[in-house]
Structures are given as C-alpha cells and as structure tokens.
mmCIF file of C-alpha atoms and ligand atoms in Angstrom:
data_model
loop_
_atom_site.group_PDB
_atom_site.id
_atom_site.type_symbol
_atom_site.label_atom_id
_atom_site.label_comp_id
_atom_site.label_asym_id
_atom_site.label_seq_id
_atom_site.Cartn_x
_atom_site.Cartn_y
_atom_site.Cartn_z
ATOM 1 C CA MET O 1 0.000 0.000 0.000
ATOM 2 C CA SER O 2 1.446 3.409 -0.981
ATOM 3 C CA LYS O 3 1.983 6.073 1.685
ATOM 4 C CA LEU O 4 -0.962 8.123 0.467
ATOM 5 C CA ALA O 5 -3.428 5.215 0.337
ATOM 6 C CA ILE O 6 -6.337 5.327 2.737
ATOM 7 C CA THR O 7 -8.508 2.593 4.183
ATOM 8 C CA PRO O 8 -12.312 2.821 3.908
ATOM 9 C CA LYS O 9 -12.431 3.295 7.705
ATOM 10 C CA GLY O 10 -9.910 6.130 7.475
ATOM 11 C CA PHE O 11 -11.974 7.746 4.734
ATOM 12 C CA LEU O 12 -15.085 7.469 6.900
ATOM 13 C CA ARG O 13 -13.300 9.574 9.554
ATOM 14 C CA VAL O 14 -12.454 12.192 6.889
ATOM 15 C CA ALA O 15 -16.111 12.278 5.772
ATOM 16 C CA GLN O 16 -17.229 12.642 9.416
ATOM 17 C CA THR O 17 -14.829 15.567 9.903
ATOM 18 C CA ALA O 18 -16.086 17.315 6.750
ATOM 19 C CA PHE O 19 -19.687 16.794 7.875
ATOM 20 C CA ALA O 20 -18.995 18.095 11.407
ATOM 21 C CA SER O 21 -17.102 21.176 10.153
ATOM 22 C CA LEU O 22 -19.907 22.017 7.689
ATOM 23 C CA TYR O 23 -22.532 21.697 10.439
ATOM 24 C CA LEU O 24 -20.449 23.838 12.787
ATOM 25 C CA ILE O 25 -19.952 26.649 10.273
ATOM 26 C CA ILE O 26 -23.736 26.940 9.835
ATOM 27 C CA ILE O 27 -23.962 27.555 13.592
ATOM 28 C CA THR O 28 -21.000 29.980 13.725
ATOM 29 C CA GLY O 29 -22.404 31.789 10.655
ATOM 30 C CA SER O 30 -25.753 32.246 12.421
ATOM 31 C CA LEU O 31 -23.907 33.591 15.496
ATOM 32 C CA VAL O 32 -22.261 36.246 13.293
ATOM 33 C CA ARG O 33 -25.738 37.386 12.247
ATOM 34 C CA LEU O 34 -27.302 37.101 15.712
ATOM 35 C CA THR O 35 -24.536 39.108 17.424
ATOM 36 C CA GLY O 36 -24.982 41.868 14.825
ATOM 37 C CA SER O 37 -21.471 41.195 13.465
ATOM 38 C CA GLY O 38 -22.470 40.683 9.839
ATOM 39 C CA LEU O 39 -20.539 43.771 8.744
ATOM 40 C CA GLY O 40 -17.831 43.347 11.412
ATOM 41 C CA CYS O 41 -15.571 43.041 8.387
ATOM 42 C CA ALA O 42 -16.858 45.604 5.913
ATOM 43 C CA ASP O 43 -14.753 44.276 3.031
ATOM 44 C CA TRP O 44 -14.178 40.924 1.330
ATOM 45 C CA PRO O 45 -11.939 38.911 1.051
ATOM 46 C CA ARG O 46 -9.912 41.338 3.247
ATOM 47 C CA CYS O 47 -11.554 42.267 6.560
ATOM 48 C CA SER O 48 -11.145 45.991 5.856
ATOM 49 C CA GLU O 49 -9.532 48.089 3.132
ATOM 50 C CA SER O 50 -6.298 48.333 5.125
ATOM 51 C CA LYS O 51 -6.224 44.978 6.966
ATOM 52 C CA PHE O 52 -6.614 41.382 5.841
ATOM 53 C CA VAL O 53 -7.129 40.228 9.449
ATOM 54 C CA ASP O 54 -8.727 42.646 11.894
ATOM 55 C CA VAL O 55 -9.783 41.929 15.483
ATOM 56 C CA SER O 56 -9.926 45.526 16.701
ATOM 57 C CA SER O 57 -13.638 45.326 17.692
ATOM 58 C CA SER O 58 -15.722 42.415 19.033
ATOM 59 C CA HIS O 59 -17.873 42.445 15.861
ATOM 60 C CA ALA O 60 -14.766 42.281 13.641
ATOM 61 C CA ALA O 61 -13.300 39.488 15.797
ATOM 62 C CA ILE O 62 -16.494 37.388 15.568
ATOM 63 C CA GLU O 63 -16.776 37.831 11.787
ATOM 64 C CA GLN O 64 -13.029 37.188 11.433
ATOM 65 C CA LEU O 65 -13.212 33.953 13.436
ATOM 66 C CA ASN O 66 -16.016 32.739 11.196
ATOM 67 C CA ARG O 67 -13.956 33.546 8.103
ATOM 68 C CA LEU O 68 -10.930 31.728 9.532
ATOM 69 C CA PHE O 69 -13.111 28.716 10.310
ATOM 70 C CA THR O 70 -13.957 28.662 6.588
ATOM 71 C CA GLY O 71 -10.297 27.645 6.177
ATOM 72 C CA VAL O 72 -10.855 24.585 8.389
ATOM 73 C CA VAL O 73 -13.919 23.660 6.317
ATOM 74 C CA ALA O 74 -11.972 24.134 3.064
ATOM 75 C CA VAL O 75 -9.140 21.874 4.281
ATOM 76 C CA SER O 76 -11.584 19.168 5.423
ATOM 77 C CA VAL O 77 -13.389 19.018 2.050
ATOM 78 C CA ALA O 78 -10.129 19.266 0.055
ATOM 79 C CA LEU O 79 -8.819 16.295 2.062
ATOM 80 C CA ALA O 80 -11.997 14.364 1.310
ATOM 81 C CA VAL O 81 -11.622 14.806 -2.447
ATOM 82 C CA LEU O 82 -7.852 14.136 -2.455
ATOM 83 C CA LEU O 83 -8.199 10.954 -0.411
ATOM 84 C CA SER O 84 -11.358 9.698 -2.148
ATOM 85 C CA VAL O 85 -9.406 9.211 -5.402
ATOM 86 C CA ARG O 86 -6.913 7.027 -3.546
ATOM 87 C CA LEU O 87 -9.464 4.578 -2.197
ATOM 88 C CA ARG O 88 -9.140 1.004 -3.426
ATOM 89 C CA PRO O 89 -11.359 -0.537 -4.696
ATOM 90 C CA LYS O 90 -12.278 2.614 -6.636
ATOM 91 C CA ARG O 91 -15.305 4.492 -5.320
ATOM 92 C CA ARG O 92 -16.683 6.816 -7.988
ATOM 93 C CA ASP O 93 -19.651 7.646 -5.738
ATOM 94 C CA LEU O 94 -17.335 8.969 -3.003
ATOM 95 C CA VAL O 95 -15.150 10.889 -5.470
ATOM 96 C CA GLY O 96 -18.224 12.566 -7.004
ATOM 97 C CA MET O 97 -19.726 13.511 -3.647
ATOM 98 C CA SER O 98 -16.404 14.809 -2.282
ATOM 99 C CA ALA O 99 -15.944 16.923 -5.430
ATOM 100 C CA GLY O 100 -19.490 18.239 -4.860
ATOM 101 C CA LEU O 101 -18.385 19.453 -1.413
ATOM 102 C CA VAL O 102 -15.433 21.365 -2.870
ATOM 103 C CA VAL O 103 -17.656 23.030 -5.494
ATOM 104 C CA GLY O 104 -20.216 23.861 -2.783
ATOM 105 C CA VAL O 105 -17.626 25.401 -0.448
ATOM 106 C CA LEU O 106 -16.229 27.531 -3.303
ATOM 107 C CA ALA O 107 -19.771 28.704 -4.091
ATOM 108 C CA GLN O 108 -20.274 29.544 -0.405
ATOM 109 C CA VAL O 109 -17.047 31.566 -0.236
ATOM 110 C CA LEU O 110 -18.321 33.658 -3.183
ATOM 111 C CA LEU O 111 -21.843 33.910 -1.746
ATOM 112 C CA GLY O 112 -20.405 34.933 1.641
ATOM 113 C CA GLY O 113 -18.570 37.715 -0.208
ATOM 114 C CA LEU O 114 -21.814 38.724 -1.921
ATOM 115 C CA VAL O 115 -23.577 38.908 1.463
ATOM 116 C CA VAL O 116 -20.947 41.368 2.740
ATOM 117 C CA LEU O 117 -20.602 43.391 -0.477
ATOM 118 C CA THR O 118 -24.406 43.832 -0.785
ATOM 119 C CA GLY O 119 -24.543 45.138 2.814
ATOM 120 C CA LEU O 120 -26.272 41.950 4.076
ATOM 121 C CA ASN O 121 -29.025 41.918 1.483
ATOM 122 C CA PRO O 122 -31.595 39.421 2.866
ATOM 123 C CA PHE O 123 -31.895 37.543 -0.441
ATOM 124 C CA SER O 124 -28.140 36.919 -0.599
ATOM 125 C CA ASN O 125 -28.398 35.731 3.023
ATOM 126 C CA ILE O 126 -31.222 33.360 2.086
ATOM 127 C CA ALA O 127 -29.171 31.967 -0.825
ATOM 128 C CA HIS O 128 -26.169 31.539 1.513
ATOM 129 C CA PHE O 129 -28.262 29.582 4.034
ATOM 130 C CA LEU O 130 -30.006 27.394 1.436
ATOM 131 C CA VAL O 131 -26.705 26.488 -0.239
ATOM 132 C CA SER O 132 -25.501 25.476 3.266
ATOM 133 C CA ILE O 133 -28.446 23.093 3.463
ATOM 134 C CA LEU O 134 -27.488 21.596 0.074
ATOM 135 C CA LEU O 135 -23.871 21.289 1.181
ATOM 136 C CA ILE O 136 -24.698 19.564 4.469
ATOM 137 C CA SER O 137 -27.022 17.199 2.557
ATOM 138 C CA ASN O 138 -24.137 16.372 0.214
ATOM 139 C CA ALA O 139 -21.868 15.771 3.243
ATOM 140 C CA TYR O 140 -24.535 13.565 4.835
ATOM 141 C CA MET O 141 -24.828 11.482 1.635
ATOM 142 C CA LEU O 142 -21.033 11.164 1.514
ATOM 143 C CA LEU O 143 -21.090 9.924 5.105
ATOM 144 C CA ARG O 144 -23.788 7.340 4.460
ATOM 145 C CA HIS O 145 -22.045 6.096 1.292
ATOM 146 C CA ALA O 146 -18.679 5.977 3.086
ATOM 147 C CA GLU O 147 -20.293 3.700 5.691
ATOM 148 C CA ILE O 148 -20.861 1.127 2.960
ATOM 149 C CA PHE O 149 -17.540 -0.716 2.773
ATOM 150 C CA ARG O 150 -16.745 -2.634 -0.396
ATOM 151 C CA THR O 151 -13.961 -5.156 -0.723
ATOM 152 C CA THR O 152 -13.920 -5.727 -4.490
ATOM 153 C CA ASP O 153 -14.183 -3.631 -7.666
ATOM 154 C CA VAL O 154 -17.388 -5.409 -8.620
ATOM 155 C CA VAL O 155 -20.388 -3.216 -7.899
ATOM 156 C CA LEU O 156 -23.485 -5.324 -7.477
ATOM 157 C CA PRO O 157 -26.536 -3.948 -9.301
ATOM 158 C CA ARG O 158 -28.677 -1.922 -6.934
ATOM 159 C CA ARG O 159 -31.681 -3.945 -5.924
ATOM 160 C CA GLU O 160 -35.140 -2.413 -6.038
ATOM 161 C CA PRO O 161 -35.893 -0.753 -2.718
ATOM 162 C CA GLU O 162 -37.736 -3.028 -0.361
ATOM 163 C CA LEU O 163 -40.300 -0.430 0.613
ATOM 164 C CA THR O 164 -43.151 -1.693 -1.552
ATOM 165 C CA ASN O 165 -45.914 0.145 0.286
ATOM 166 C CA LYS O 166 -46.547 2.982 -2.204
ATOM 167 C CA ARG O 167 -48.566 5.060 0.230
ATOM 168 C CA ILE O 168 -45.778 5.036 2.838
ATOM 169 C CA SER O 169 -43.178 5.787 0.211
ATOM 170 C CA SER O 170 -45.187 8.798 -1.074
ATOM 171 C CA LEU O 171 -45.689 10.100 2.459
ATOM 172 C CA VAL O 172 -41.927 9.930 3.113
ATOM 173 C CA ARG O 173 -41.358 12.088 0.011
ATOM 174 C CA ILE O 174 -44.096 14.529 1.025
ATOM 175 C CA VAL O 175 -42.536 14.926 4.491
ATOM 176 C CA LEU O 176 -39.136 15.600 2.871
ATOM 177 C CA ALA O 177 -40.652 18.160 0.474
ATOM 178 C CA MET O 178 -42.678 19.861 3.237
ATOM 179 C CA THR O 179 -39.570 20.100 5.430
ATOM 180 C CA GLY O 180 -37.808 21.827 2.529
ATOM 181 C CA ILE O 181 -40.733 24.259 2.135
ATOM 182 C CA ALA O 182 -40.754 24.983 5.897
ATOM 183 C CA ILE O 183 -37.030 25.758 5.761
ATOM 184 C CA VAL O 184 -37.358 28.120 2.789
ATOM 185 C CA ALA O 185 -40.302 29.855 4.513
ATOM 186 C CA GLY O 186 -38.176 30.114 7.705
ATOM 187 C CA THR O 187 -35.422 31.954 5.828
ATOM 188 C CA VAL O 188 -38.009 34.490 4.597
ATOM 189 C CA VAL O 189 -39.107 35.029 8.231
ATOM 190 C CA THR O 190 -35.479 35.671 9.158
ATOM 191 C CA GLY O 191 -35.107 38.055 6.192
ATOM 192 C CA SER O 192 -38.144 40.011 7.418
ATOM 193 C CA GLY O 193 -37.229 39.853 11.115
ATOM 194 C CA PRO O 194 -35.025 41.911 13.416
ATOM 195 C CA HIS O 195 -31.848 39.756 13.255
ATOM 196 C CA ALA O 196 -30.324 41.162 10.085
ATOM 197 C CA GLY O 197 -26.684 40.975 11.180
ATOM 198 C CA ASP O 198 -26.322 44.770 11.230
ATOM 199 C CA GLU O 199 -28.701 47.475 12.385
ATOM 200 C CA ASN O 200 -28.553 49.301 9.027
ATOM 201 C CA ALA O 201 -29.139 46.259 6.814
ATOM 202 C CA VAL O 202 -32.201 46.254 4.526
ATOM 203 C CA ARG O 203 -35.080 43.895 5.338
ATOM 204 C CA ILE O 204 -37.627 42.090 3.161
ATOM 205 C CA ASN O 205 -40.664 44.340 3.091
ATOM 206 C CA LEU O 206 -43.105 41.791 4.565
ATOM 207 C CA ALA O 207 -44.854 41.832 7.947
ATOM 208 C CA ILE O 208 -43.061 39.351 10.201
ATOM 209 C CA ASN O 209 -46.318 38.106 11.761
ATOM 210 C CA LEU O 210 -47.673 37.210 8.309
ATOM 211 C CA VAL O 211 -44.546 35.338 7.157
ATOM 212 C CA ALA O 212 -44.180 33.635 10.558
ATOM 213 C CA LYS O 213 -47.790 32.460 10.190
ATOM 214 C CA ILE O 214 -47.063 31.014 6.724
ATOM 215 C CA HIS O 215 -43.872 29.394 8.092
ATOM 216 C CA SER O 216 -45.677 27.818 11.043
ATOM 217 C CA ILE O 217 -48.552 26.573 8.836
ATOM 218 C CA SER O 218 -46.031 24.825 6.559
ATOM 219 C CA VAL O 219 -44.475 23.267 9.688
ATOM 220 C CA LEU O 220 -47.877 22.114 10.966
ATOM 221 C CA ILE O 221 -48.702 20.485 7.592
ATOM 222 C CA CYS O 222 -45.274 18.800 7.614
ATOM 223 C CA LEU O 223 -45.645 17.455 11.171
ATOM 224 C CA ALA O 224 -49.264 16.378 10.582
ATOM 225 C CA THR O 225 -48.149 14.434 7.473
ATOM 226 C CA ALA O 226 -45.373 12.822 9.530
ATOM 227 C CA GLY O 227 -48.020 11.935 12.148
ATOM 228 C CA VAL O 228 -50.199 10.215 9.517
ATOM 229 C CA LEU O 229 -47.082 8.418 8.227
ATOM 230 C CA PHE O 230 -46.356 7.256 11.786
ATOM 231 C CA LEU O 231 -49.881 5.817 12.253
ATOM 232 C CA LEU O 232 -49.858 4.045 8.862
ATOM 233 C CA ALA O 233 -46.292 2.724 9.146
ATOM 234 C CA ARG O 234 -47.039 1.244 12.597
ATOM 235 C CA LYS O 235 -49.710 -0.967 11.009
ATOM 236 C CA ASP O 236 -47.293 -2.373 8.406
ATOM 237 C CA PRO O 237 -44.373 -4.320 9.983
ATOM 238 C CA ILE O 238 -42.096 -4.114 6.900
ATOM 239 C CA SER O 239 -42.593 -0.374 6.472
ATOM 240 C CA TRP O 240 -42.052 0.136 10.196
ATOM 241 C CA ARG O 241 -38.812 -1.829 10.069
ATOM 242 C CA ILE O 242 -37.583 0.476 7.296
ATOM 243 C CA VAL O 243 -38.756 3.942 8.357
ATOM 244 C CA GLY O 244 -39.842 3.477 12.004
ATOM 245 C CA HIS O 245 -36.714 4.650 13.859
ATOM 246 C CA PRO O 246 -35.814 7.538 11.511
ATOM 247 C CA LEU O 247 -39.452 8.666 11.658
ATOM 248 C CA GLU O 248 -39.466 8.619 15.459
ATOM 249 C CA ARG O 249 -36.262 10.685 15.483
ATOM 250 C CA PHE O 250 -37.708 13.111 12.905
ATOM 251 C CA LEU O 251 -40.887 13.584 14.924
ATOM 252 C CA GLY O 252 -38.928 14.084 18.171
ATOM 253 C CA VAL O 253 -36.643 16.794 16.740
ATOM 254 C CA GLY O 254 -39.448 18.310 14.626
ATOM 255 C CA LEU O 255 -41.813 18.699 17.608
ATOM 256 C CA LEU O 256 -39.045 20.191 19.754
ATOM 257 C CA GLN O 257 -38.168 22.606 16.941
ATOM 258 C CA GLY O 258 -41.835 23.571 16.522
ATOM 259 C CA LEU O 259 -42.088 24.287 20.246
ATOM 260 C CA ILE O 260 -38.912 26.413 20.201
ATOM 261 C CA GLY O 261 -40.257 28.228 17.120
ATOM 262 C CA TYR O 262 -43.413 29.316 18.992
ATOM 263 C CA VAL O 263 -41.574 30.156 22.223
ATOM 264 C CA GLN O 264 -38.997 32.334 20.408
ATOM 265 C CA TYR O 265 -41.717 34.062 18.402
ATOM 266 C CA PHE O 266 -43.831 34.943 21.446
ATOM 267 C CA SER O 267 -40.816 35.963 23.557
ATOM 268 C CA GLY O 268 -39.437 38.573 21.121
ATOM 269 C CA LEU O 269 -36.836 36.382 19.326
ATOM 270 C CA PRO O 270 -34.099 36.079 22.009
ATOM 271 C CA VAL O 271 -30.714 35.434 20.405
ATOM 272 C CA LEU O 272 -29.995 32.125 22.183
ATOM 273 C CA LEU O 273 -33.326 30.556 21.205
ATOM 274 C CA VAL O 274 -32.970 31.733 17.596
ATOM 275 C CA ALA O 275 -29.450 30.221 17.465
ATOM 276 C CA ILE O 276 -30.864 26.897 18.734
ATOM 277 C CA HIS O 277 -33.695 27.184 16.173
ATOM 278 C CA VAL O 278 -31.188 27.597 13.315
ATOM 279 C CA ALA O 279 -29.046 24.671 14.532
ATOM 280 C CA LEU O 280 -32.108 22.438 14.936
ATOM 281 C CA SER O 281 -33.492 23.374 11.510
ATOM 282 C CA VAL O 282 -30.467 21.577 10.021
ATOM 283 C CA ALA O 283 -31.118 18.557 12.284
ATOM 284 C CA VAL O 284 -34.789 18.449 11.215
ATOM 285 C CA TRP O 285 -33.794 18.538 7.535
ATOM 286 C CA LEU O 286 -31.188 15.811 8.032
ATOM 287 C CA GLY O 287 -33.795 13.755 9.912
ATOM 288 C CA ALA O 288 -36.143 13.934 6.910
ATOM 289 C CA LEU O 289 -33.269 13.097 4.561
ATOM 290 C CA ASP O 290 -32.235 10.169 6.769
ATOM 291 C CA MET O 291 -35.773 8.781 6.637
ATOM 292 C CA TYR O 292 -35.822 9.171 2.842
ATOM 293 C CA TRP O 293 -32.398 7.514 2.510
ATOM 294 C CA ASN O 294 -33.555 4.584 4.662
ATOM 295 C CA SER O 295 -36.710 4.168 2.597
ATOM 296 C CA ARG O 296 -34.534 3.760 -0.520
ATOM 297 C CA LEU O 297 -31.831 1.573 1.009
ATOM 298 C CA PRO O 298 -31.419 -1.920 -0.418
ATOM 299 C CA ARG O 299 -31.457 -4.361 2.493
ATOM 300 C CA PRO O 300 -30.089 -7.886 2.948
ATOM 301 C CA ALA O 301 -32.895 -10.467 2.554
HETATM 302 C C1 LIG B 401 -39.964 21.701 11.985
HETATM 303 C C2 LIG B 401 -40.105 22.932 12.419
HETATM 304 C C3 LIG B 401 -39.343 24.151 11.944
HETATM 305 C C4 LIG B 401 -38.275 24.266 11.090
HETATM 306 C C5 LIG B 401 -37.548 23.155 10.316
HETATM 307 C C6 LIG B 401 -37.913 25.663 11.044
HETATM 308 C C7 LIG B 401 -36.876 26.212 10.286
HETATM 309 C C8 LIG B 401 -36.514 27.526 10.279
HETATM 310 C C9 LIG B 401 -35.427 28.071 9.498
HETATM 311 C C10 LIG B 401 -34.532 27.303 8.529
HETATM 312 C C11 LIG B 401 -35.342 29.399 9.770
HETATM 313 C C12 LIG B 401 -34.366 30.397 9.146
HETATM 314 C C13 LIG B 401 -33.003 30.351 9.762
HETATM 315 C C14 LIG B 401 -32.063 31.351 9.108
HETATM 316 O O1 LIG B 401 -32.356 31.886 8.027
HETATM 317 O O2 LIG B 401 -30.991 31.608 9.677
HETATM 318 C C15 LIG B 401 -36.389 29.710 10.735
HETATM 319 C C16 LIG B 401 -36.619 30.957 11.266
HETATM 320 C C17 LIG B 401 -37.694 31.253 12.100
HETATM 321 N N1 LIG B 401 -38.664 30.389 12.554
HETATM 322 FE FE1 LIG B 401 -38.749 28.395 12.216
HETATM 323 N N2 LIG B 401 -38.790 26.366 11.859
HETATM 324 C C18 LIG B 401 -39.678 25.481 12.418
HETATM 325 C C19 LIG B 401 -40.737 25.812 13.255
HETATM 326 C C20 LIG B 401 -41.145 27.075 13.590
HETATM 327 C C21 LIG B 401 -42.385 27.429 14.253
HETATM 328 C C22 LIG B 401 -43.502 26.458 14.658
HETATM 329 C C23 LIG B 401 -42.385 28.767 14.435
HETATM 330 C C24 LIG B 401 -43.497 29.561 15.094
HETATM 331 C C25 LIG B 401 -43.922 30.724 14.680
HETATM 332 C C26 LIG B 401 -41.135 29.290 13.900
HETATM 333 C C27 LIG B 401 -40.710 30.607 13.922
HETATM 334 C C28 LIG B 401 -39.576 31.092 13.317
HETATM 335 C C29 LIG B 401 -39.138 32.491 13.387
HETATM 336 C C30 LIG B 401 -39.849 33.623 14.122
HETATM 337 C C31 LIG B 401 -37.955 32.580 12.638
HETATM 338 C C32 LIG B 401 -37.094 33.845 12.404
HETATM 339 C C33 LIG B 401 -35.986 33.899 13.438
HETATM 340 C C34 LIG B 401 -35.027 35.046 13.162
HETATM 341 O O3 LIG B 401 -35.399 36.191 13.383
HETATM 342 O O4 LIG B 401 -33.913 34.789 12.720
HETATM 343 N N3 LIG B 401 -40.421 28.222 13.375
HETATM 344 N N4 LIG B 401 -37.080 28.546 11.024
#
C-alpha cells in the first residue's frame, strides 16, 4: 500500500470531519448574524480596506473567526476529495460527492462575499443559508455512502428498494418536500425579522407576523403528514422496520423545533433561542433526509 493510500475506515473519519465542520460553520455563521457582526468586516476577502485580518472590535473578531473557520472547512473538504481518489477498490460515488463538497464550499465563499458586499441583502443571506443546506445534505450522503464498505471492484446492481408500500413511500417524500418548504419559509421570516446581522441592513418588506404564520402553517402540515405516516407505518411491519426509527427521530426533533419556534416568536426572538432554532433546523432537515435515505436503502434479505 502506498503512503498516500487510505482505508475505507480512514476515509469514513475524513467524511465525518467534513460533515462536522460544515454543520459547525452553519452555527457559527448564524452567530455572526445574531450578534450583529455581519458587517464586522466591511470588506471581502480582506476584513477591511487596510487589513486582511482585523480583530480591533468584538464584531470584527467574531466575523473574522467565522472567516478563519472557513479555512478549516476548506481543508476538510479538500482532504476528502484528495483521499477519495486514492481509495481502493475505486469508489466513484465517493469521489463525485467529495468533489461536490469542494464546489459547494467555493460557491459559499463567493456567496459569503456577496452577502458582505451587498450590505447583508436578505436575499443573498437566504441563498447563503439554502446552499448550506445543500452542502450539508451532500456531506450527509457522503457519510452514508462511506459507511458502505466494499472489498472488491465489482459493484453489485442496486436492488429495487424493499419499501413496496406505495402510500408510505409517497408520504416519506411529502414529508421531505414539506420540510424543505418549511425551511425556505423560515429563511423568509429571518429576512423580514429583526436579526439582520447589522442594524442598518435592509429587510424584506413583509410583515413578520404574516410570514411567521405562513412558516408555522407549513411546519404544521409537515408534522401532521409525519403523524399520519407514523400511524400508517405502525400498522405495516415491513414499512415500520424500514422507516420506524428515523421517523421517530424526525418527529422528536421536529416537535421540539416547533415548540422552540413558537416560544422564540412569542418571547421577542431572544438570540440564544434563535441560534438553537437555526441549529435544529439543520437537524430536522437531516432527519427527513435520513428517513428518505432509509426508505430507498437496499437491504439484505
Ligand atoms: C420543523 C419545524 C421548523 C423548522 C424546520 C424551522 C426552520 C426555520 C429556518 C430554517 C429558519 C431560518 C433560519 C435562518 O435563516 O438563519 C427559521 C426561522 C424562524 N422560525 Fe422556524 N422552523 C420550524 C418551526 C417554527 C415554528 C412552529 C415557528 C413559530 C412561529 C417558527 C418561527 C420562526 C421564526 C420567528 C424565525 C425567524 C428567526 C429570526 O429572526 O432569525 N419556526 N425557522
């Protein structure tokens, strides 16, 4: 084995690191916004016109730390792509997904610049957040694929998924789609709300109570659909075996997130609760994705 070769287990660790760093930067990015440090560095890629790195104020230091953490993320995804090509037997799936992470991080670096250069325009913020969701989904897929160890070059044809109950399968997709809609609606609430990242930043010209209502209705439809899925899947042992545990996890995190959503709304959007809400929104999405992945997974007979 050459010095640069990596074992599938070693690659799994690399994929876990990339996933963890991408999750963490979503949280640190939201803290930049919630502490009002969005324009802590008024320039990009330099922090200010005269300094590349500037920690002269707390806002600049927070924004600067987030930018430096981007370096950690970039190294973790670059490692993933470099090592994925060295895996034996060859894993084209892992190479493709790792390359997707590099492209996504490059897009995020540019979008992050756009957020700063447009003075925290809410639509550039929304795009930045939604691309983060795509990136973390890509990292999650990489993780799940990296967990499948292969010992030969022969790739067995993918068997038809075992979930034959069409109604359950459709409900899983509807829950995934509704979670996506709830997340997009949530970003519009943020764009219309008080946490812009800087007191002078423009806001979407929509009443926050109206958009929050639309957001919460989409969440209620999503959770109600998941509830129906739960009741139907319980009656069908095969479906329950496939989606039962991921569905229970999804419902647990989704209900907690819904509760936090209402509490933060009625308590004037305190920073800590909003930060938890942002972090959990990623967990809810990954929960829905996990359930979908499980429903498509070929299983041993
Ligand atoms: C499964 C449940 C939920 C999910 C997945 C979810 C997701 C999200 C997301 C992704 C954001 C935008 C984060 C950002 O742009 O940084 C958001 C913001 C928000 N959500 Fe939810 N949400 C859920 C439930 C609720 C509920 C039930 C309410 C009740 C009204 C609510 C109220 C809010 C508010 C007020 C904001 C704006 C916070 C801010 O000012 O930044 N959410 N949500």
